[in-house]
Coordinates of N, CA and C and ligand atoms in Angstrom, one line a residue:
M8 N 152.2 180.0 37.4 CA 152.9 180.7 38.7 C 153.7 180.0 39.5
Q9 N 154.9 180.2 39.9 CA 155.6 179.5 40.5 C 155.2 179.3 42.6
K10 N 155.8 178.9 43.0 CA 155.3 178.4 44.5 C 155.7 179.9 45.2
Q11 N 155.1 180.0 46.1 CA 155.5 181.3 46.9 C 156.6 181.3 47.8
R12 N 156.9 180.2 48.3 CA 158.0 180.1 49.1 C 159.1 179.2 48.0
K13 N 160.4 179.7 48.1 CA 161.5 179.0 47.4 C 162.2 177.6 48.1
L14 N 162.7 176.6 47.8 CA 163.6 175.8 48.4 C 165.4 175.7 47.8
V15 N 165.7 175.6 48.7 CA 167.1 175.5 48.2 C 168.3 174.1 49.0
V16 N 168.3 173.6 48.2 CA 168.5 171.7 49.1 C 170.1 172.1 48.7
A17 N 171.0 171.7 50.2 CA 172.4 171.8 49.7 C 172.8 170.2 49.9
N18 N 173.0 169.6 48.5 CA 173.5 168.1 48.8 C 175.1 168.0 48.7
W19 N 175.3 167.5 50.3 CA 176.7 167.4 50.3 C 177.3 166.1 49.6
K20 N 176.6 165.7 49.3 CA 177.4 164.0 48.5 C 178.0 163.2 49.4
M21 N 179.4 162.7 49.4 CA 180.0 162.2 50.3 C 181.4 162.9 51.0
N22 N 180.9 164.2 51.6 CA 181.4 165.1 52.5 C 180.9 166.0 53.7
P23 N 181.6 166.4 54.6 CA 182.9 166.7 54.8 C 183.2 165.3 55.4
D24 N 184.9 165.4 55.6 CA 185.0 164.1 56.0 C 185.1 163.7 57.7
T25 N 184.9 164.7 58.4 CA 184.4 164.5 59.7 C 183.5 165.1 60.5
S26 N 182.9 164.9 61.4 CA 181.5 165.7 61.9 C 182.0 166.5 62.4
L27 N 183.1 166.7 62.9 CA 183.2 168.4 63.5 C 183.1 169.5 62.3
E28 N 183.8 169.0 60.7 CA 183.6 169.5 60.0 C 182.1 169.6 59.3
A29 N 181.5 168.8 59.4 CA 179.7 168.9 59.2 C 179.3 170.0 60.2
K30 N 179.5 169.9 61.4 CA 178.6 170.8 62.3 C 179.1 172.6 61.9
K31 N 180.5 172.4 61.4 CA 181.0 173.5 61.1 C 180.2 174.5 60.0
L32 N 180.4 173.4 59.1 CA 179.6 174.0 58.1 C 177.9 173.9 58.0
F33 N 177.2 173.4 58.7 CA 176.0 173.8 59.0 C 175.7 174.9 59.7
T34 N 176.4 175.1 60.9 CA 176.6 176.4 61.4 C 176.8 177.6 60.5
A35 N 177.8 177.6 59.5 CA 177.6 178.5 58.6 C 176.6 178.5 57.9
I36 N 176.1 177.8 57.3 CA 174.7 178.0 56.8 C 173.6 178.6 57.5
R37 N 173.4 178.4 58.6 CA 172.6 178.7 59.1 C 172.5 179.8 59.6
L38 N 173.8 180.4 59.6 CA 174.1 181.7 60.0 C 173.2 182.9 58.8
T39 N 173.6 182.5 57.2 CA 172.8 183.2 56.5 C 171.4 182.8 56.4
A40 N 171.2 181.8 56.6 CA 169.5 181.1 56.8 C 168.8 182.0 57.4
R41 N 169.4 182.1 58.4 CA 168.4 182.8 59.7 C 167.9 184.2 59.4
S42 N 168.6 184.7 58.2 CA 167.4 186.2 58.0 C 167.0 185.6 56.9
L43 N 166.6 184.7 56.5 CA 166.2 184.5 55.4 C 164.0 184.7 55.4
K44 N 163.8 185.2 54.3 CA 162.1 185.4 54.4 C 161.4 184.2 53.5
N45 N 161.6 184.1 52.5 CA 160.9 183.5 51.8 C 161.5 182.0 51.1
T46 N 162.6 182.0 51.9 CA 163.2 180.7 51.4 C 163.3 179.4 52.3
D47 N 163.1 178.2 51.9 CA 163.7 177.3 53.0 C 164.6 176.5 52.3
V48 N 165.7 176.4 53.4 CA 166.6 175.6 53.0 C 166.5 174.1 53.5
L49 N 167.2 173.2 53.2 CA 167.4 172.1 53.2 C 168.7 171.3 53.4
V50 N 169.5 170.7 54.3 CA 170.5 170.1 54.4 C 170.6 169.2 54.5
C51 N 171.3 168.2 53.2 CA 170.9 166.9 53.3 C 172.6 166.3 53.4
S52 N 172.8 166.2 54.4 CA 174.1 165.5 55.3 C 174.5 164.1 54.8
P53 N 175.3 163.6 54.7 CA 175.7 162.1 54.7 C 175.0 161.3 56.2
F54 N 174.5 160.2 55.8 CA 173.7 159.8 57.4 C 174.3 159.8 58.6
I55 N 175.5 159.8 58.4 CA 176.2 159.8 59.4 C 176.4 160.9 60.3
Y56 N 176.6 162.1 59.8 CA 176.1 163.3 60.4 C 174.8 163.8 60.7
L57 N 174.0 163.0 60.4 CA 172.2 163.5 60.6 C 172.1 163.9 62.3
N58 N 172.2 163.1 63.0 CA 172.2 162.9 64.5 C 172.7 164.0 65.0
S59 N 174.2 164.3 64.9 CA 175.0 165.2 65.6 C 174.1 166.7 65.1
I60 N 174.0 166.7 63.7 CA 173.4 168.0 62.8 C 172.0 168.3 63.6
A61 N 171.1 167.4 63.7 CA 170.0 167.9 64.7 C 169.8 167.9 65.7
K62 N 170.9 168.0 66.3 CA 171.3 168.2 68.0 C 171.1 170.1 68.0
L63 N 172.0 170.3 66.6 CA 171.7 171.8 66.9 C 170.8 172.4 66.6
D64 N 170.5 173.9 67.3 CA 169.1 174.7 67.2 C 169.3 175.2 65.7
R65 N 168.3 175.3 65.2 CA 167.9 175.9 64.0 C 166.4 176.7 63.8
P66 N 166.6 177.4 63.0 CA 165.3 178.3 62.6 C 164.3 177.2 62.1
K67 N 162.9 177.8 61.6 CA 161.9 176.3 61.6 C 162.2 176.3 60.2
H68 N 162.8 177.5 59.1 CA 162.3 177.0 57.8 C 163.9 176.5 57.3
V69 N 164.6 175.8 58.1 CA 166.1 174.9 58.0 C 165.8 173.6 58.5
Y70 N 165.7 172.9 57.0 CA 165.3 171.2 57.6 C 166.4 170.6 57.2
L71 N 166.3 169.1 57.7 CA 167.5 168.1 57.7 C 166.7 167.4 56.8
G72 N 167.9 166.6 56.1 CA 167.4 165.7 54.6 C 168.5 164.7 54.7
V73 N 168.6 163.6 54.1 CA 169.3 162.5 53.6 C 169.5 162.2 52.5
Q74 N 170.4 161.6 51.8 CA 170.8 161.6 50.2 C 169.7 160.3 49.6
N75 N 169.5 159.3 50.3 CA 169.3 158.3 50.0 C 168.3 157.2 51.3
I76 N 167.6 156.2 50.7 CA 166.9 155.7 51.5 C 167.1 154.4 51.1
A77 N 166.9 152.9 52.4 CA 166.7 151.8 51.8 C 165.4 151.4 51.0
E78 N 165.4 150.6 49.9 CA 164.2 150.2 49.1 C 163.3 149.3 50.2
L79 N 164.0 148.8 51.1 CA 162.7 148.0 51.9 C 162.8 148.7 53.7
E80 N 161.3 147.9 53.5 CA 161.1 149.0 55.1 C 162.2 148.4 56.1
K81 N 162.0 147.3 56.3 CA 163.1 147.0 57.8 C 163.5 145.5 56.9
G82 N 164.5 144.9 57.5 CA 164.9 143.3 58.0 C 166.3 143.5 57.2
A83 N 166.6 142.3 56.9 CA 167.7 142.1 56.5 C 168.9 142.4 55.5
Q84 N 169.1 143.6 55.5 CA 169.5 144.7 54.3 C 171.0 145.1 54.9
T85 N 172.3 144.5 54.9 CA 173.3 145.2 55.2 C 173.7 146.4 54.6
G86 N 174.3 147.3 55.3 CA 174.7 148.4 54.9 C 173.4 149.6 54.3
E87 N 172.1 148.9 54.7 CA 171.4 150.2 54.4 C 170.8 151.1 55.7
V88 N 170.3 152.1 55.3 CA 169.5 152.7 56.3 C 168.2 153.0 55.9
S89 N 167.2 152.9 56.7 CA 166.0 152.7 56.5 C 165.2 154.2 56.6
A90 N 164.0 154.2 55.8 CA 163.3 155.5 56.2 C 162.9 155.9 57.3
T91 N 162.5 154.7 58.0 CA 162.2 154.9 59.8 C 163.4 155.8 60.5
M92 N 164.3 155.2 60.4 CA 165.4 155.4 60.9 C 166.0 156.7 61.0
V93 N 166.1 157.2 59.6 CA 166.3 158.6 59.3 C 165.3 159.6 59.7
K94 N 163.8 159.3 59.5 CA 162.8 160.1 60.0 C 163.3 160.3 61.7
N95 N 163.2 159.1 62.5 CA 163.5 158.9 64.2 C 164.7 160.1 64.1
E96 N 165.8 160.0 63.3 CA 166.9 161.1 63.7 C 167.0 162.6 63.3
G97 N 165.5 162.6 62.6 CA 165.5 164.3 62.9 C 165.7 164.6 61.0
A98 N 165.4 163.8 60.1 CA 165.2 164.3 58.7 C 163.6 164.1 58.0
T99 N 163.5 165.1 57.3 CA 162.1 165.2 56.8 C 162.3 165.1 55.6
Y100 N 163.1 165.2 54.7 CA 163.1 164.9 53.5 C 164.2 163.7 53.2
T101 N 164.0 163.2 52.0 CA 165.2 162.5 51.2 C 165.3 162.6 49.9
I102 N 166.6 162.7 49.2 CA 166.4 162.4 48.1 C 166.4 161.1 47.4
I103 N 166.0 161.0 46.6 CA 165.5 159.4 46.1 C 166.3 159.7 44.4
G104 N 167.1 158.8 44.1 CA 167.3 158.4 42.7 C 168.3 159.5 42.1
H105 N 169.3 159.9 42.7 CA 169.9 160.8 42.2 C 170.8 160.2 40.9
S106 N 171.2 161.1 40.1 CA 172.1 160.3 38.8 C 173.3 159.5 39.4
E107 N 174.0 160.1 40.4 CA 175.3 159.1 41.2 C 174.8 157.8 41.8
R108 N 173.2 158.0 41.9 CA 173.0 156.7 42.6 C 172.5 155.5 41.6
R109 N 172.1 156.4 40.2 CA 171.2 155.6 39.4 C 172.4 155.0 38.3
A110 N 173.5 155.8 38.4 CA 174.6 155.1 37.7 C 175.3 154.0 38.2
I111 N 175.2 153.8 39.8 CA 175.8 152.5 40.4 C 174.5 151.5 40.4
G112 N 173.6 151.6 39.4 CA 172.5 150.5 39.5 C 171.1 150.7 40.1
E113 N 170.8 152.0 40.2 CA 169.5 152.4 41.1 C 168.4 152.6 39.9
T114 N 167.3 151.5 39.7 CA 166.8 151.6 38.6 C 165.2 152.3 38.9
D115 N 164.5 152.8 37.8 CA 163.4 153.6 38.2 C 162.2 152.7 39.2
E116 N 162.3 151.5 39.0 CA 161.2 150.6 39.9 C 161.7 150.7 41.6
S117 N 162.9 151.1 41.6 CA 163.7 151.1 43.1 C 163.2 152.3 43.5
V118 N 163.4 153.5 42.4 CA 163.1 154.8 42.9 C 161.7 154.8 43.5
S119 N 160.7 154.3 42.4 CA 159.1 154.3 42.6 C 158.8 153.8 44.3
K120 N 159.2 152.8 44.2 CA 159.4 151.8 46.0 C 159.8 152.9 47.1
K121 N 161.1 153.4 46.9 CA 161.7 154.4 47.5 C 160.7 155.5 48.2
I122 N 160.2 156.2 46.7 CA 159.1 157.5 46.7 C 157.9 157.2 47.9
N123 N 157.6 155.8 47.3 CA 156.3 155.1 48.5 C 156.7 155.3 49.8
L124 N 157.9 154.4 50.2 CA 158.1 154.3 51.5 C 158.6 156.0 52.2
A125 N 159.0 156.5 51.3 CA 159.4 158.0 51.9 C 158.2 158.4 52.3
F126 N 156.9 158.2 51.6 CA 155.8 159.3 52.1 C 154.9 157.8 53.3
V127 N 155.2 156.8 53.0 CA 154.5 156.3 54.6 C 155.2 156.6 55.8
N128 N 156.6 157.4 55.4 CA 157.3 157.0 56.8 C 157.5 159.2 57.3
N129 N 156.3 159.6 56.2 CA 155.9 161.0 56.7 C 157.6 162.0 56.3
L130 N 158.4 161.4 55.1 CA 159.5 161.9 54.3 C 158.8 162.7 53.7
R131 N 159.4 164.0 53.2 CA 159.5 164.3 51.9 C 160.7 163.9 50.7
P132 N 160.0 163.3 49.5 CA 160.8 163.2 48.6 C 161.2 163.8 47.6
I133 N 162.4 163.8 47.2 CA 162.8 165.2 46.4 C 163.4 163.9 45.4
V134 N 162.5 164.0 43.9 CA 162.8 162.9 43.3 C 164.0 163.5 41.9
C135 N 165.0 162.7 41.8 CA 165.8 163.5 40.6 C 166.0 162.5 39.7
V136 N 165.4 163.8 38.2 CA 165.3 163.1 37.0 C 166.4 164.1 36.0
G137 N 166.3 163.6 34.9 CA 167.4 164.2 34.2 C 168.1 163.4 33.3
E138 N 168.3 163.8 31.8 CA 168.9 163.0 30.7 C 170.3 163.0 30.9
R139 N 171.4 161.7 30.2 CA 172.6 161.8 30.6 C 173.1 162.6 29.4
I140 N 172.4 162.7 28.5 CA 172.9 163.4 26.8 C 172.0 164.0 26.1
R141 N 171.8 164.8 25.6 CA 170.9 165.8 24.8 C 171.6 165.3 23.1
D142 N 170.4 165.2 22.4 CA 170.0 165.2 21.0 C 169.3 165.9 20.3
K143 N 169.9 166.1 18.8 CA 169.1 166.7 18.2 C 167.9 166.3 17.8
E144 N 167.9 165.2 17.8 CA 166.5 164.0 17.4 C 165.4 164.3 18.6
G145 N 165.7 164.9 19.8 CA 164.7 165.0 21.1 C 164.5 163.5 21.7
E146 N 165.8 162.7 21.6 CA 165.8 161.7 22.3 C 165.4 161.6 23.6
H147 N 166.2 162.8 23.9 CA 166.3 162.9 25.2 C 165.1 163.5 25.9
L148 N 163.9 163.8 25.6 CA 162.6 164.1 26.1 C 161.7 162.8 26.1
T149 N 161.8 161.7 25.3 CA 161.6 160.6 25.6 C 162.2 159.8 26.8
F150 N 163.4 160.1 26.9 CA 163.7 159.4 28.2 C 163.4 159.9 29.3
L151 N 163.6 161.3 29.4 CA 162.7 162.0 30.6 C 161.3 161.7 30.9
R152 N 160.6 161.5 29.6 CA 159.1 161.4 29.8 C 158.8 159.9 30.4
E153 N 160.0 158.9 29.9 CA 159.6 157.3 30.5 C 160.5 157.5 31.9
Q154 N 161.2 158.4 32.1 CA 161.8 158.2 33.7 C 160.6 158.9 34.8
I155 N 160.2 159.9 34.1 CA 159.3 160.5 35.1 C 157.9 159.7 35.3
K156 N 157.8 158.8 34.3 CA 156.5 158.1 34.1 C 156.8 156.5 35.1
A157 N 158.0 156.2 35.0 CA 157.8 155.2 35.7 C 158.9 155.3 37.5
S158 N 159.3 156.5 37.7 CA 159.5 157.0 39.1 C 158.5 157.1 39.6
L159 N 157.2 157.6 39.2 CA 156.1 158.8 40.0 C 155.1 157.5 39.7
A160 N 154.9 156.2 39.4 CA 154.1 155.0 39.2 C 153.1 155.2 40.2
G161 N 151.8 155.3 40.5 CA 150.7 154.9 41.7 C 150.8 155.8 42.4
L162 N 151.4 157.3 42.0 CA 151.5 158.5 43.3 C 149.9 158.7 43.3
S163 N 149.6 159.1 44.2 CA 147.9 159.9 44.2 C 148.3 161.3 44.2
K164 N 147.2 162.0 43.8 CA 147.6 163.7 43.4 C 147.6 164.2 44.8
R165 N 147.0 163.7 46.0 CA 147.7 164.1 46.9 C 149.2 164.1 47.5
Q166 N 149.7 163.2 46.9 CA 150.9 162.9 47.4 C 151.8 163.6 46.1
L167 N 151.5 163.9 45.1 CA 152.1 164.8 44.0 C 152.3 166.2 44.9
L168 N 151.4 166.8 45.5 CA 151.5 168.2 46.4 C 152.8 167.9 46.7
D169 N 153.1 167.1 47.7 CA 154.1 167.0 48.5 C 155.4 166.5 48.0
L170 N 155.8 166.3 46.7 CA 156.3 165.8 45.8 C 157.6 167.2 45.6
V171 N 159.0 166.9 45.6 CA 159.6 167.5 45.0 C 160.4 167.0 43.5
I172 N 160.4 167.5 42.8 CA 161.1 166.9 41.7 C 162.3 167.8 41.0
A173 N 163.6 167.2 41.0 CA 164.5 168.2 41.1 C 165.0 167.5 39.7
Y174 N 165.1 168.6 38.5 CA 165.2 168.0 37.4 C 167.0 168.4 37.1
E175 N 167.8 167.3 37.1 CA 169.1 167.4 36.9 C 170.0 166.6 35.9
P176 N 170.1 167.8 34.8 CA 170.6 166.9 33.3 C 171.9 166.6 33.9
V177 N 172.0 165.4 33.8 CA 173.5 164.5 34.1 C 174.8 165.1 33.9
W178 N 174.5 165.6 32.4 CA 175.9 166.4 31.6 C 176.1 167.6 32.6
A179 N 175.7 168.3 33.0 CA 175.6 169.8 33.8 C 176.1 169.6 35.1
I180 N 176.1 168.2 35.6 CA 176.5 168.1 37.0 C 178.0 167.8 37.3
G181 N 178.3 168.6 38.5 CA 179.7 169.0 39.0 C 180.8 169.9 37.8
K182 N 180.2 170.7 37.5 CA 181.0 171.2 36.4 C 181.2 172.9 37.0
S183 N 181.2 174.2 36.1 CA 181.1 175.3 36.7 C 180.2 176.0 35.9
Y184 N 179.5 177.0 36.2 CA 178.3 177.8 35.7 C 178.3 178.1 34.4
Q185 N 179.5 178.0 33.8 CA 179.8 178.1 32.3 C 179.2 177.0 31.4
D186 N 179.5 175.6 32.2 CA 179.3 174.3 31.6 C 177.7 173.8 31.8
S187 N 177.1 174.7 33.0 CA 175.5 174.2 32.9 C 174.8 174.4 32.1
M188 N 173.8 173.8 32.2 CA 172.1 174.1 31.2 C 172.0 175.9 31.4
N189 N 171.8 176.5 30.0 CA 171.4 177.7 30.0 C 169.8 178.3 30.7
P190 N 169.8 179.0 30.9 CA 167.9 179.7 31.8 C 167.2 178.7 30.6
T191 N 167.0 179.4 29.5 CA 166.5 179.3 28.3 C 165.9 177.7 28.2
D192 N 167.0 176.8 28.1 CA 167.1 175.6 27.9 C 166.5 174.8 29.3
I193 N 166.4 175.7 30.5 CA 165.9 174.9 31.7 C 164.6 175.4 31.6
H194 N 164.2 176.4 30.8 CA 163.0 176.5 31.0 C 162.0 175.5 30.0
E195 N 162.7 175.5 29.1 CA 161.9 174.4 28.1 C 161.7 173.0 28.7
M196 N 162.5 172.7 29.3 CA 162.7 171.2 29.7 C 161.5 171.3 31.2
T197 N 161.8 172.4 32.4 CA 160.7 172.6 33.3 C 159.2 172.1 32.7
L198 N 159.1 173.1 31.3 CA 157.6 173.1 30.8 C 157.5 171.4 30.2
F199 N 158.5 170.9 30.0 CA 158.3 170.0 29.5 C 157.9 169.3 30.3
I200 N 158.4 169.1 31.7 CA 158.2 168.3 32.9 C 156.8 168.7 33.2
Q201 N 156.0 169.6 33.3 CA 154.7 169.8 33.8 C 153.7 169.6 32.7
K202 N 154.2 169.4 31.4 CA 153.3 168.6 30.4 C 153.4 167.6 30.5
V203 N 154.3 166.8 31.0 CA 154.5 165.1 31.6 C 153.4 165.0 32.3
L204 N 153.6 165.7 33.5 CA 152.8 165.6 34.7 C 151.5 165.8 34.4
S205 N 151.2 166.8 33.3 CA 149.4 166.8 33.3 C 149.2 165.7 32.2
E206 N 149.8 165.1 31.5 CA 149.5 163.6 30.8 C 148.9 162.7 31.9
L207 N 150.2 162.8 32.8 CA 149.9 161.6 33.8 C 148.9 161.6 34.8
F208 N 148.8 163.0 35.5 CA 147.8 163.1 36.7 C 146.8 164.1 36.2
G209 N 146.8 164.6 35.3 CA 145.7 165.7 34.8 C 146.2 167.1 35.0
K210 N 145.7 168.0 34.0 CA 145.9 169.5 33.6 C 146.2 170.0 35.4
D211 N 145.3 169.7 35.9 CA 145.2 170.3 37.2 C 146.7 170.4 38.5
M212 N 147.2 169.0 38.0 CA 148.2 168.4 38.6 C 150.0 169.2 37.6
A213 N 149.7 169.7 36.8 CA 150.8 169.9 36.4 C 152.0 170.8 37.6
K214 N 151.4 171.5 37.8 CA 152.6 172.7 38.5 C 152.6 171.9 40.3
A215 N 151.9 170.7 40.3 CA 151.4 170.6 41.8 C 153.1 170.4 42.7
P216 N 153.8 169.6 41.9 CA 154.9 169.4 42.4 C 155.9 170.5 42.9
T217 N 157.0 170.7 44.0 CA 157.8 171.5 43.5 C 158.9 171.1 42.7
L218 N 159.4 172.1 41.8 CA 160.3 171.9 41.1 C 161.7 172.6 40.8
L219 N 162.8 171.5 41.0 CA 164.0 172.2 41.5 C 164.7 172.4 40.1
Y220 N 166.1 173.1 39.9 CA 166.7 172.8 39.0 C 168.5 172.2 39.9
G221 N 169.0 171.7 39.2 CA 170.2 171.3 39.8 C 171.3 170.9 38.6
G222 N 172.6 171.2 39.0 CA 173.9 171.0 38.0 C 174.6 172.1 37.7
S223 N 175.3 172.0 38.9 CA 176.4 173.0 38.6 C 175.9 174.7 38.6
V224 N 174.7 174.8 39.5 CA 174.2 176.0 40.3 C 175.7 176.5 41.1
E225 N 175.5 177.7 40.7 CA 176.8 178.8 41.5 C 176.0 180.1 41.9
V226 N 176.7 180.7 42.2 CA 176.4 182.3 42.4 C 176.4 182.7 41.2
E227 N 177.3 182.8 40.0 CA 176.8 183.6 38.5 C 175.6 183.0 37.8
N228 N 175.1 182.0 38.5 CA 174.0 181.7 37.4 C 172.5 181.2 37.9
T229 N 172.4 181.9 39.3 CA 171.6 181.6 39.9 C 170.4 182.7 39.7
K230 N 171.0 184.0 39.6 CA 169.8 184.8 39.3 C 169.0 184.7 38.0
A231 N 169.6 184.5 36.7 CA 169.0 184.2 35.4 C 168.6 182.9 35.6
I232 N 168.7 181.9 36.1 CA 168.3 180.4 36.3 C 166.6 180.7 36.6
L233 N 166.6 181.8 38.3 CA 165.4 182.3 38.8 C 164.3 182.7 38.2
D234 N 165.2 184.0 37.3 CA 164.4 185.0 36.3 C 163.8 184.2 35.4
Y235 N 164.5 183.0 34.7 CA 164.1 182.7 33.4 C 163.9 181.1 33.2
G236 N 163.9 180.1 34.2 CA 164.0 179.1 34.3 C 162.9 178.2 34.6
N237 N 161.8 178.8 35.5 CA 160.6 178.6 35.4 C 160.9 177.0 36.7
V238 N 161.8 178.0 37.7 CA 161.9 177.0 38.8 C 161.6 177.6 40.3
D239 N 161.4 176.5 41.5 CA 161.1 177.0 42.6 C 162.2 176.9 43.9
G240 N 163.3 176.7 42.6 CA 164.7 176.7 43.7 C 165.6 175.8 43.1
F241 N 166.3 175.5 43.8 CA 167.6 174.6 43.3 C 167.8 173.5 44.4
L242 N 168.6 172.4 43.7 CA 169.5 171.7 44.5 C 170.9 171.7 44.3
V243 N 171.6 172.3 45.0 CA 173.1 172.5 45.1 C 174.4 171.3 45.6
G244 N 175.0 171.0 44.9 CA 175.9 170.3 45.3 C 177.4 170.9 45.5
H245 N 178.0 171.2 44.5 CA 179.7 171.5 45.5 C 179.4 172.8 45.7
A246 N 178.8 173.5 45.2 CA 178.7 175.0 46.0 C 178.1 175.0 47.6
S247 N 177.4 173.8 48.0 CA 176.9 174.1 49.1 C 177.8 173.5 50.2
L248 N 179.1 173.3 50.0 CA 180.1 173.1 50.7 C 181.0 174.2 50.6
V249 N 180.6 175.4 50.4 CA 181.7 176.4 50.6 C 180.3 177.4 51.0
P250 N 180.6 177.6 52.2 CA 179.0 178.8 52.9 C 179.6 180.0 52.5
L251 N 180.4 180.9 52.1 CA 180.1 182.0 51.7 C 179.4 182.1 50.0
E252 N 179.7 181.0 49.2 CA 179.1 181.0 48.2 C 177.8 180.9 48.5
F253 N 177.4 179.5 49.2 CA 175.9 179.2 49.0 C 175.1 180.4 50.2
G254 N 176.1 181.0 50.9 CA 175.3 181.8 51.4 C 174.6 182.7 50.6
R255 N 175.4 183.2 49.4 CA 175.4 184.2 48.4 C 173.9 183.9 48.0
I256 N 174.3 182.4 47.2 CA 172.9 181.9 46.1 C 171.8 181.9 47.6
L257 N 171.8 181.7 48.7 CA 170.3 181.9 49.6 C 169.9 183.2 49.3
E258 N 170.6 184.3 49.7 CA 170.4 185.6 49.3 C 169.8 185.8 48.3
L259 N 170.5 185.7 47.0 CA 170.0 185.6 46.0 C 168.6 185.2 45.6
V260 N 168.5 184.2 46.1 CA 167.1 183.5 45.7 C 166.0 184.1 46.8
D261 N 166.4 184.6 47.9 CA 165.4 185.2 49.0 C 164.5 186.5 48.4
R262 N 165.8 187.2 47.3 CA 165.2 188.3 47.0 C 164.6 188.4 46.1
R263 N 164.1 187.3 45.5 CA 163.4 187.3 44.5 C 161.8 187.3 44.9
Ligands
LIG4 P1 176.7 170.2 41.1 O1 175.8 168.8 42.2 O2 176.1 171.5 41.6 O3 177.9 170.1 42.1 O4 176.5 170.0 40.2 C1 174.5 169.2 42.1 C2 173.9 167.5 42.2 O5 174.2 166.6 41.7 O6 172.9 167.2 43.2

C-alpha cells in the first residue's frame, strides 16, 4: 500500500534569476496548492530566496525546503550553508545527494553525513538515488543497492519513517516525458528499492520511507506513473518552473 498523503516536490535548481520572480512563482504554485486535499507540496528554492518566500503566507500543507546543506554542522566552510541556518530561515526539508551534486563530487559518505545532520536539525531529508545508465546484465541494480546501502548507513528505524527517497534515474533527468522512464520500469525499480530496504532494515521497514520518482515528470506522464509506478509522489524539476504545468501535475496527483 502506498502512503495516504502524496508528496510533490518542486526542485527549482538554479532558477529563477531574481527574488521577485521567485516570489511570483511561489505565489502561482500556492494558488493551485490551496485547493489540494490529499497532497503535500514542497518548494525547494535556491538558498537565497528562502527567507523572502518564507515571509509569504501559505497553507499548512505547503512546505519550504532547500536543495543541499553543508556536510559540517558549523565552522570555517567558505561558501557553504548549514542545516541550522536553513532550518532557522523556514525550511523543513532538504534534498540531499541530487545527481547534479553527485556529478560534481558529492560522495555517498558525504550524503550519509548530511542525512544525519538534517535529522539532528529537524529537517526531513529527501535523498536522491539512481543509476546513471542501465544495462542488460543488471549492473545498475548492483549500483543502486550499493548507493542506498552507503547513503543510508547507520539510520535508525525511526529515522527511516521520516526519510524521503527520490528515485531518479540520471539518464531520464531534464528530458521530456517521452524520454522519461516508463511506469512499468519505475514499478520494477521502486520494488527493488523496497527489497533493498527490507534487506538492510528488516521486512517491516520496506515501505517506511516516502518514495518519490523524479526524472522528466510532466503533465503527460504523471497519471500513468501514479497508477503503475508504486510511488508516493514526485520530484519535479523543469515542469515546476511553469506554474500552469506544475498546477496540472498537482491536481492530477491530488485526484488519485
Ligand atoms: P526534471 O528534474 O524534472 O527536470 O527531469 C528532476 C530532478 O532533477 O530533480
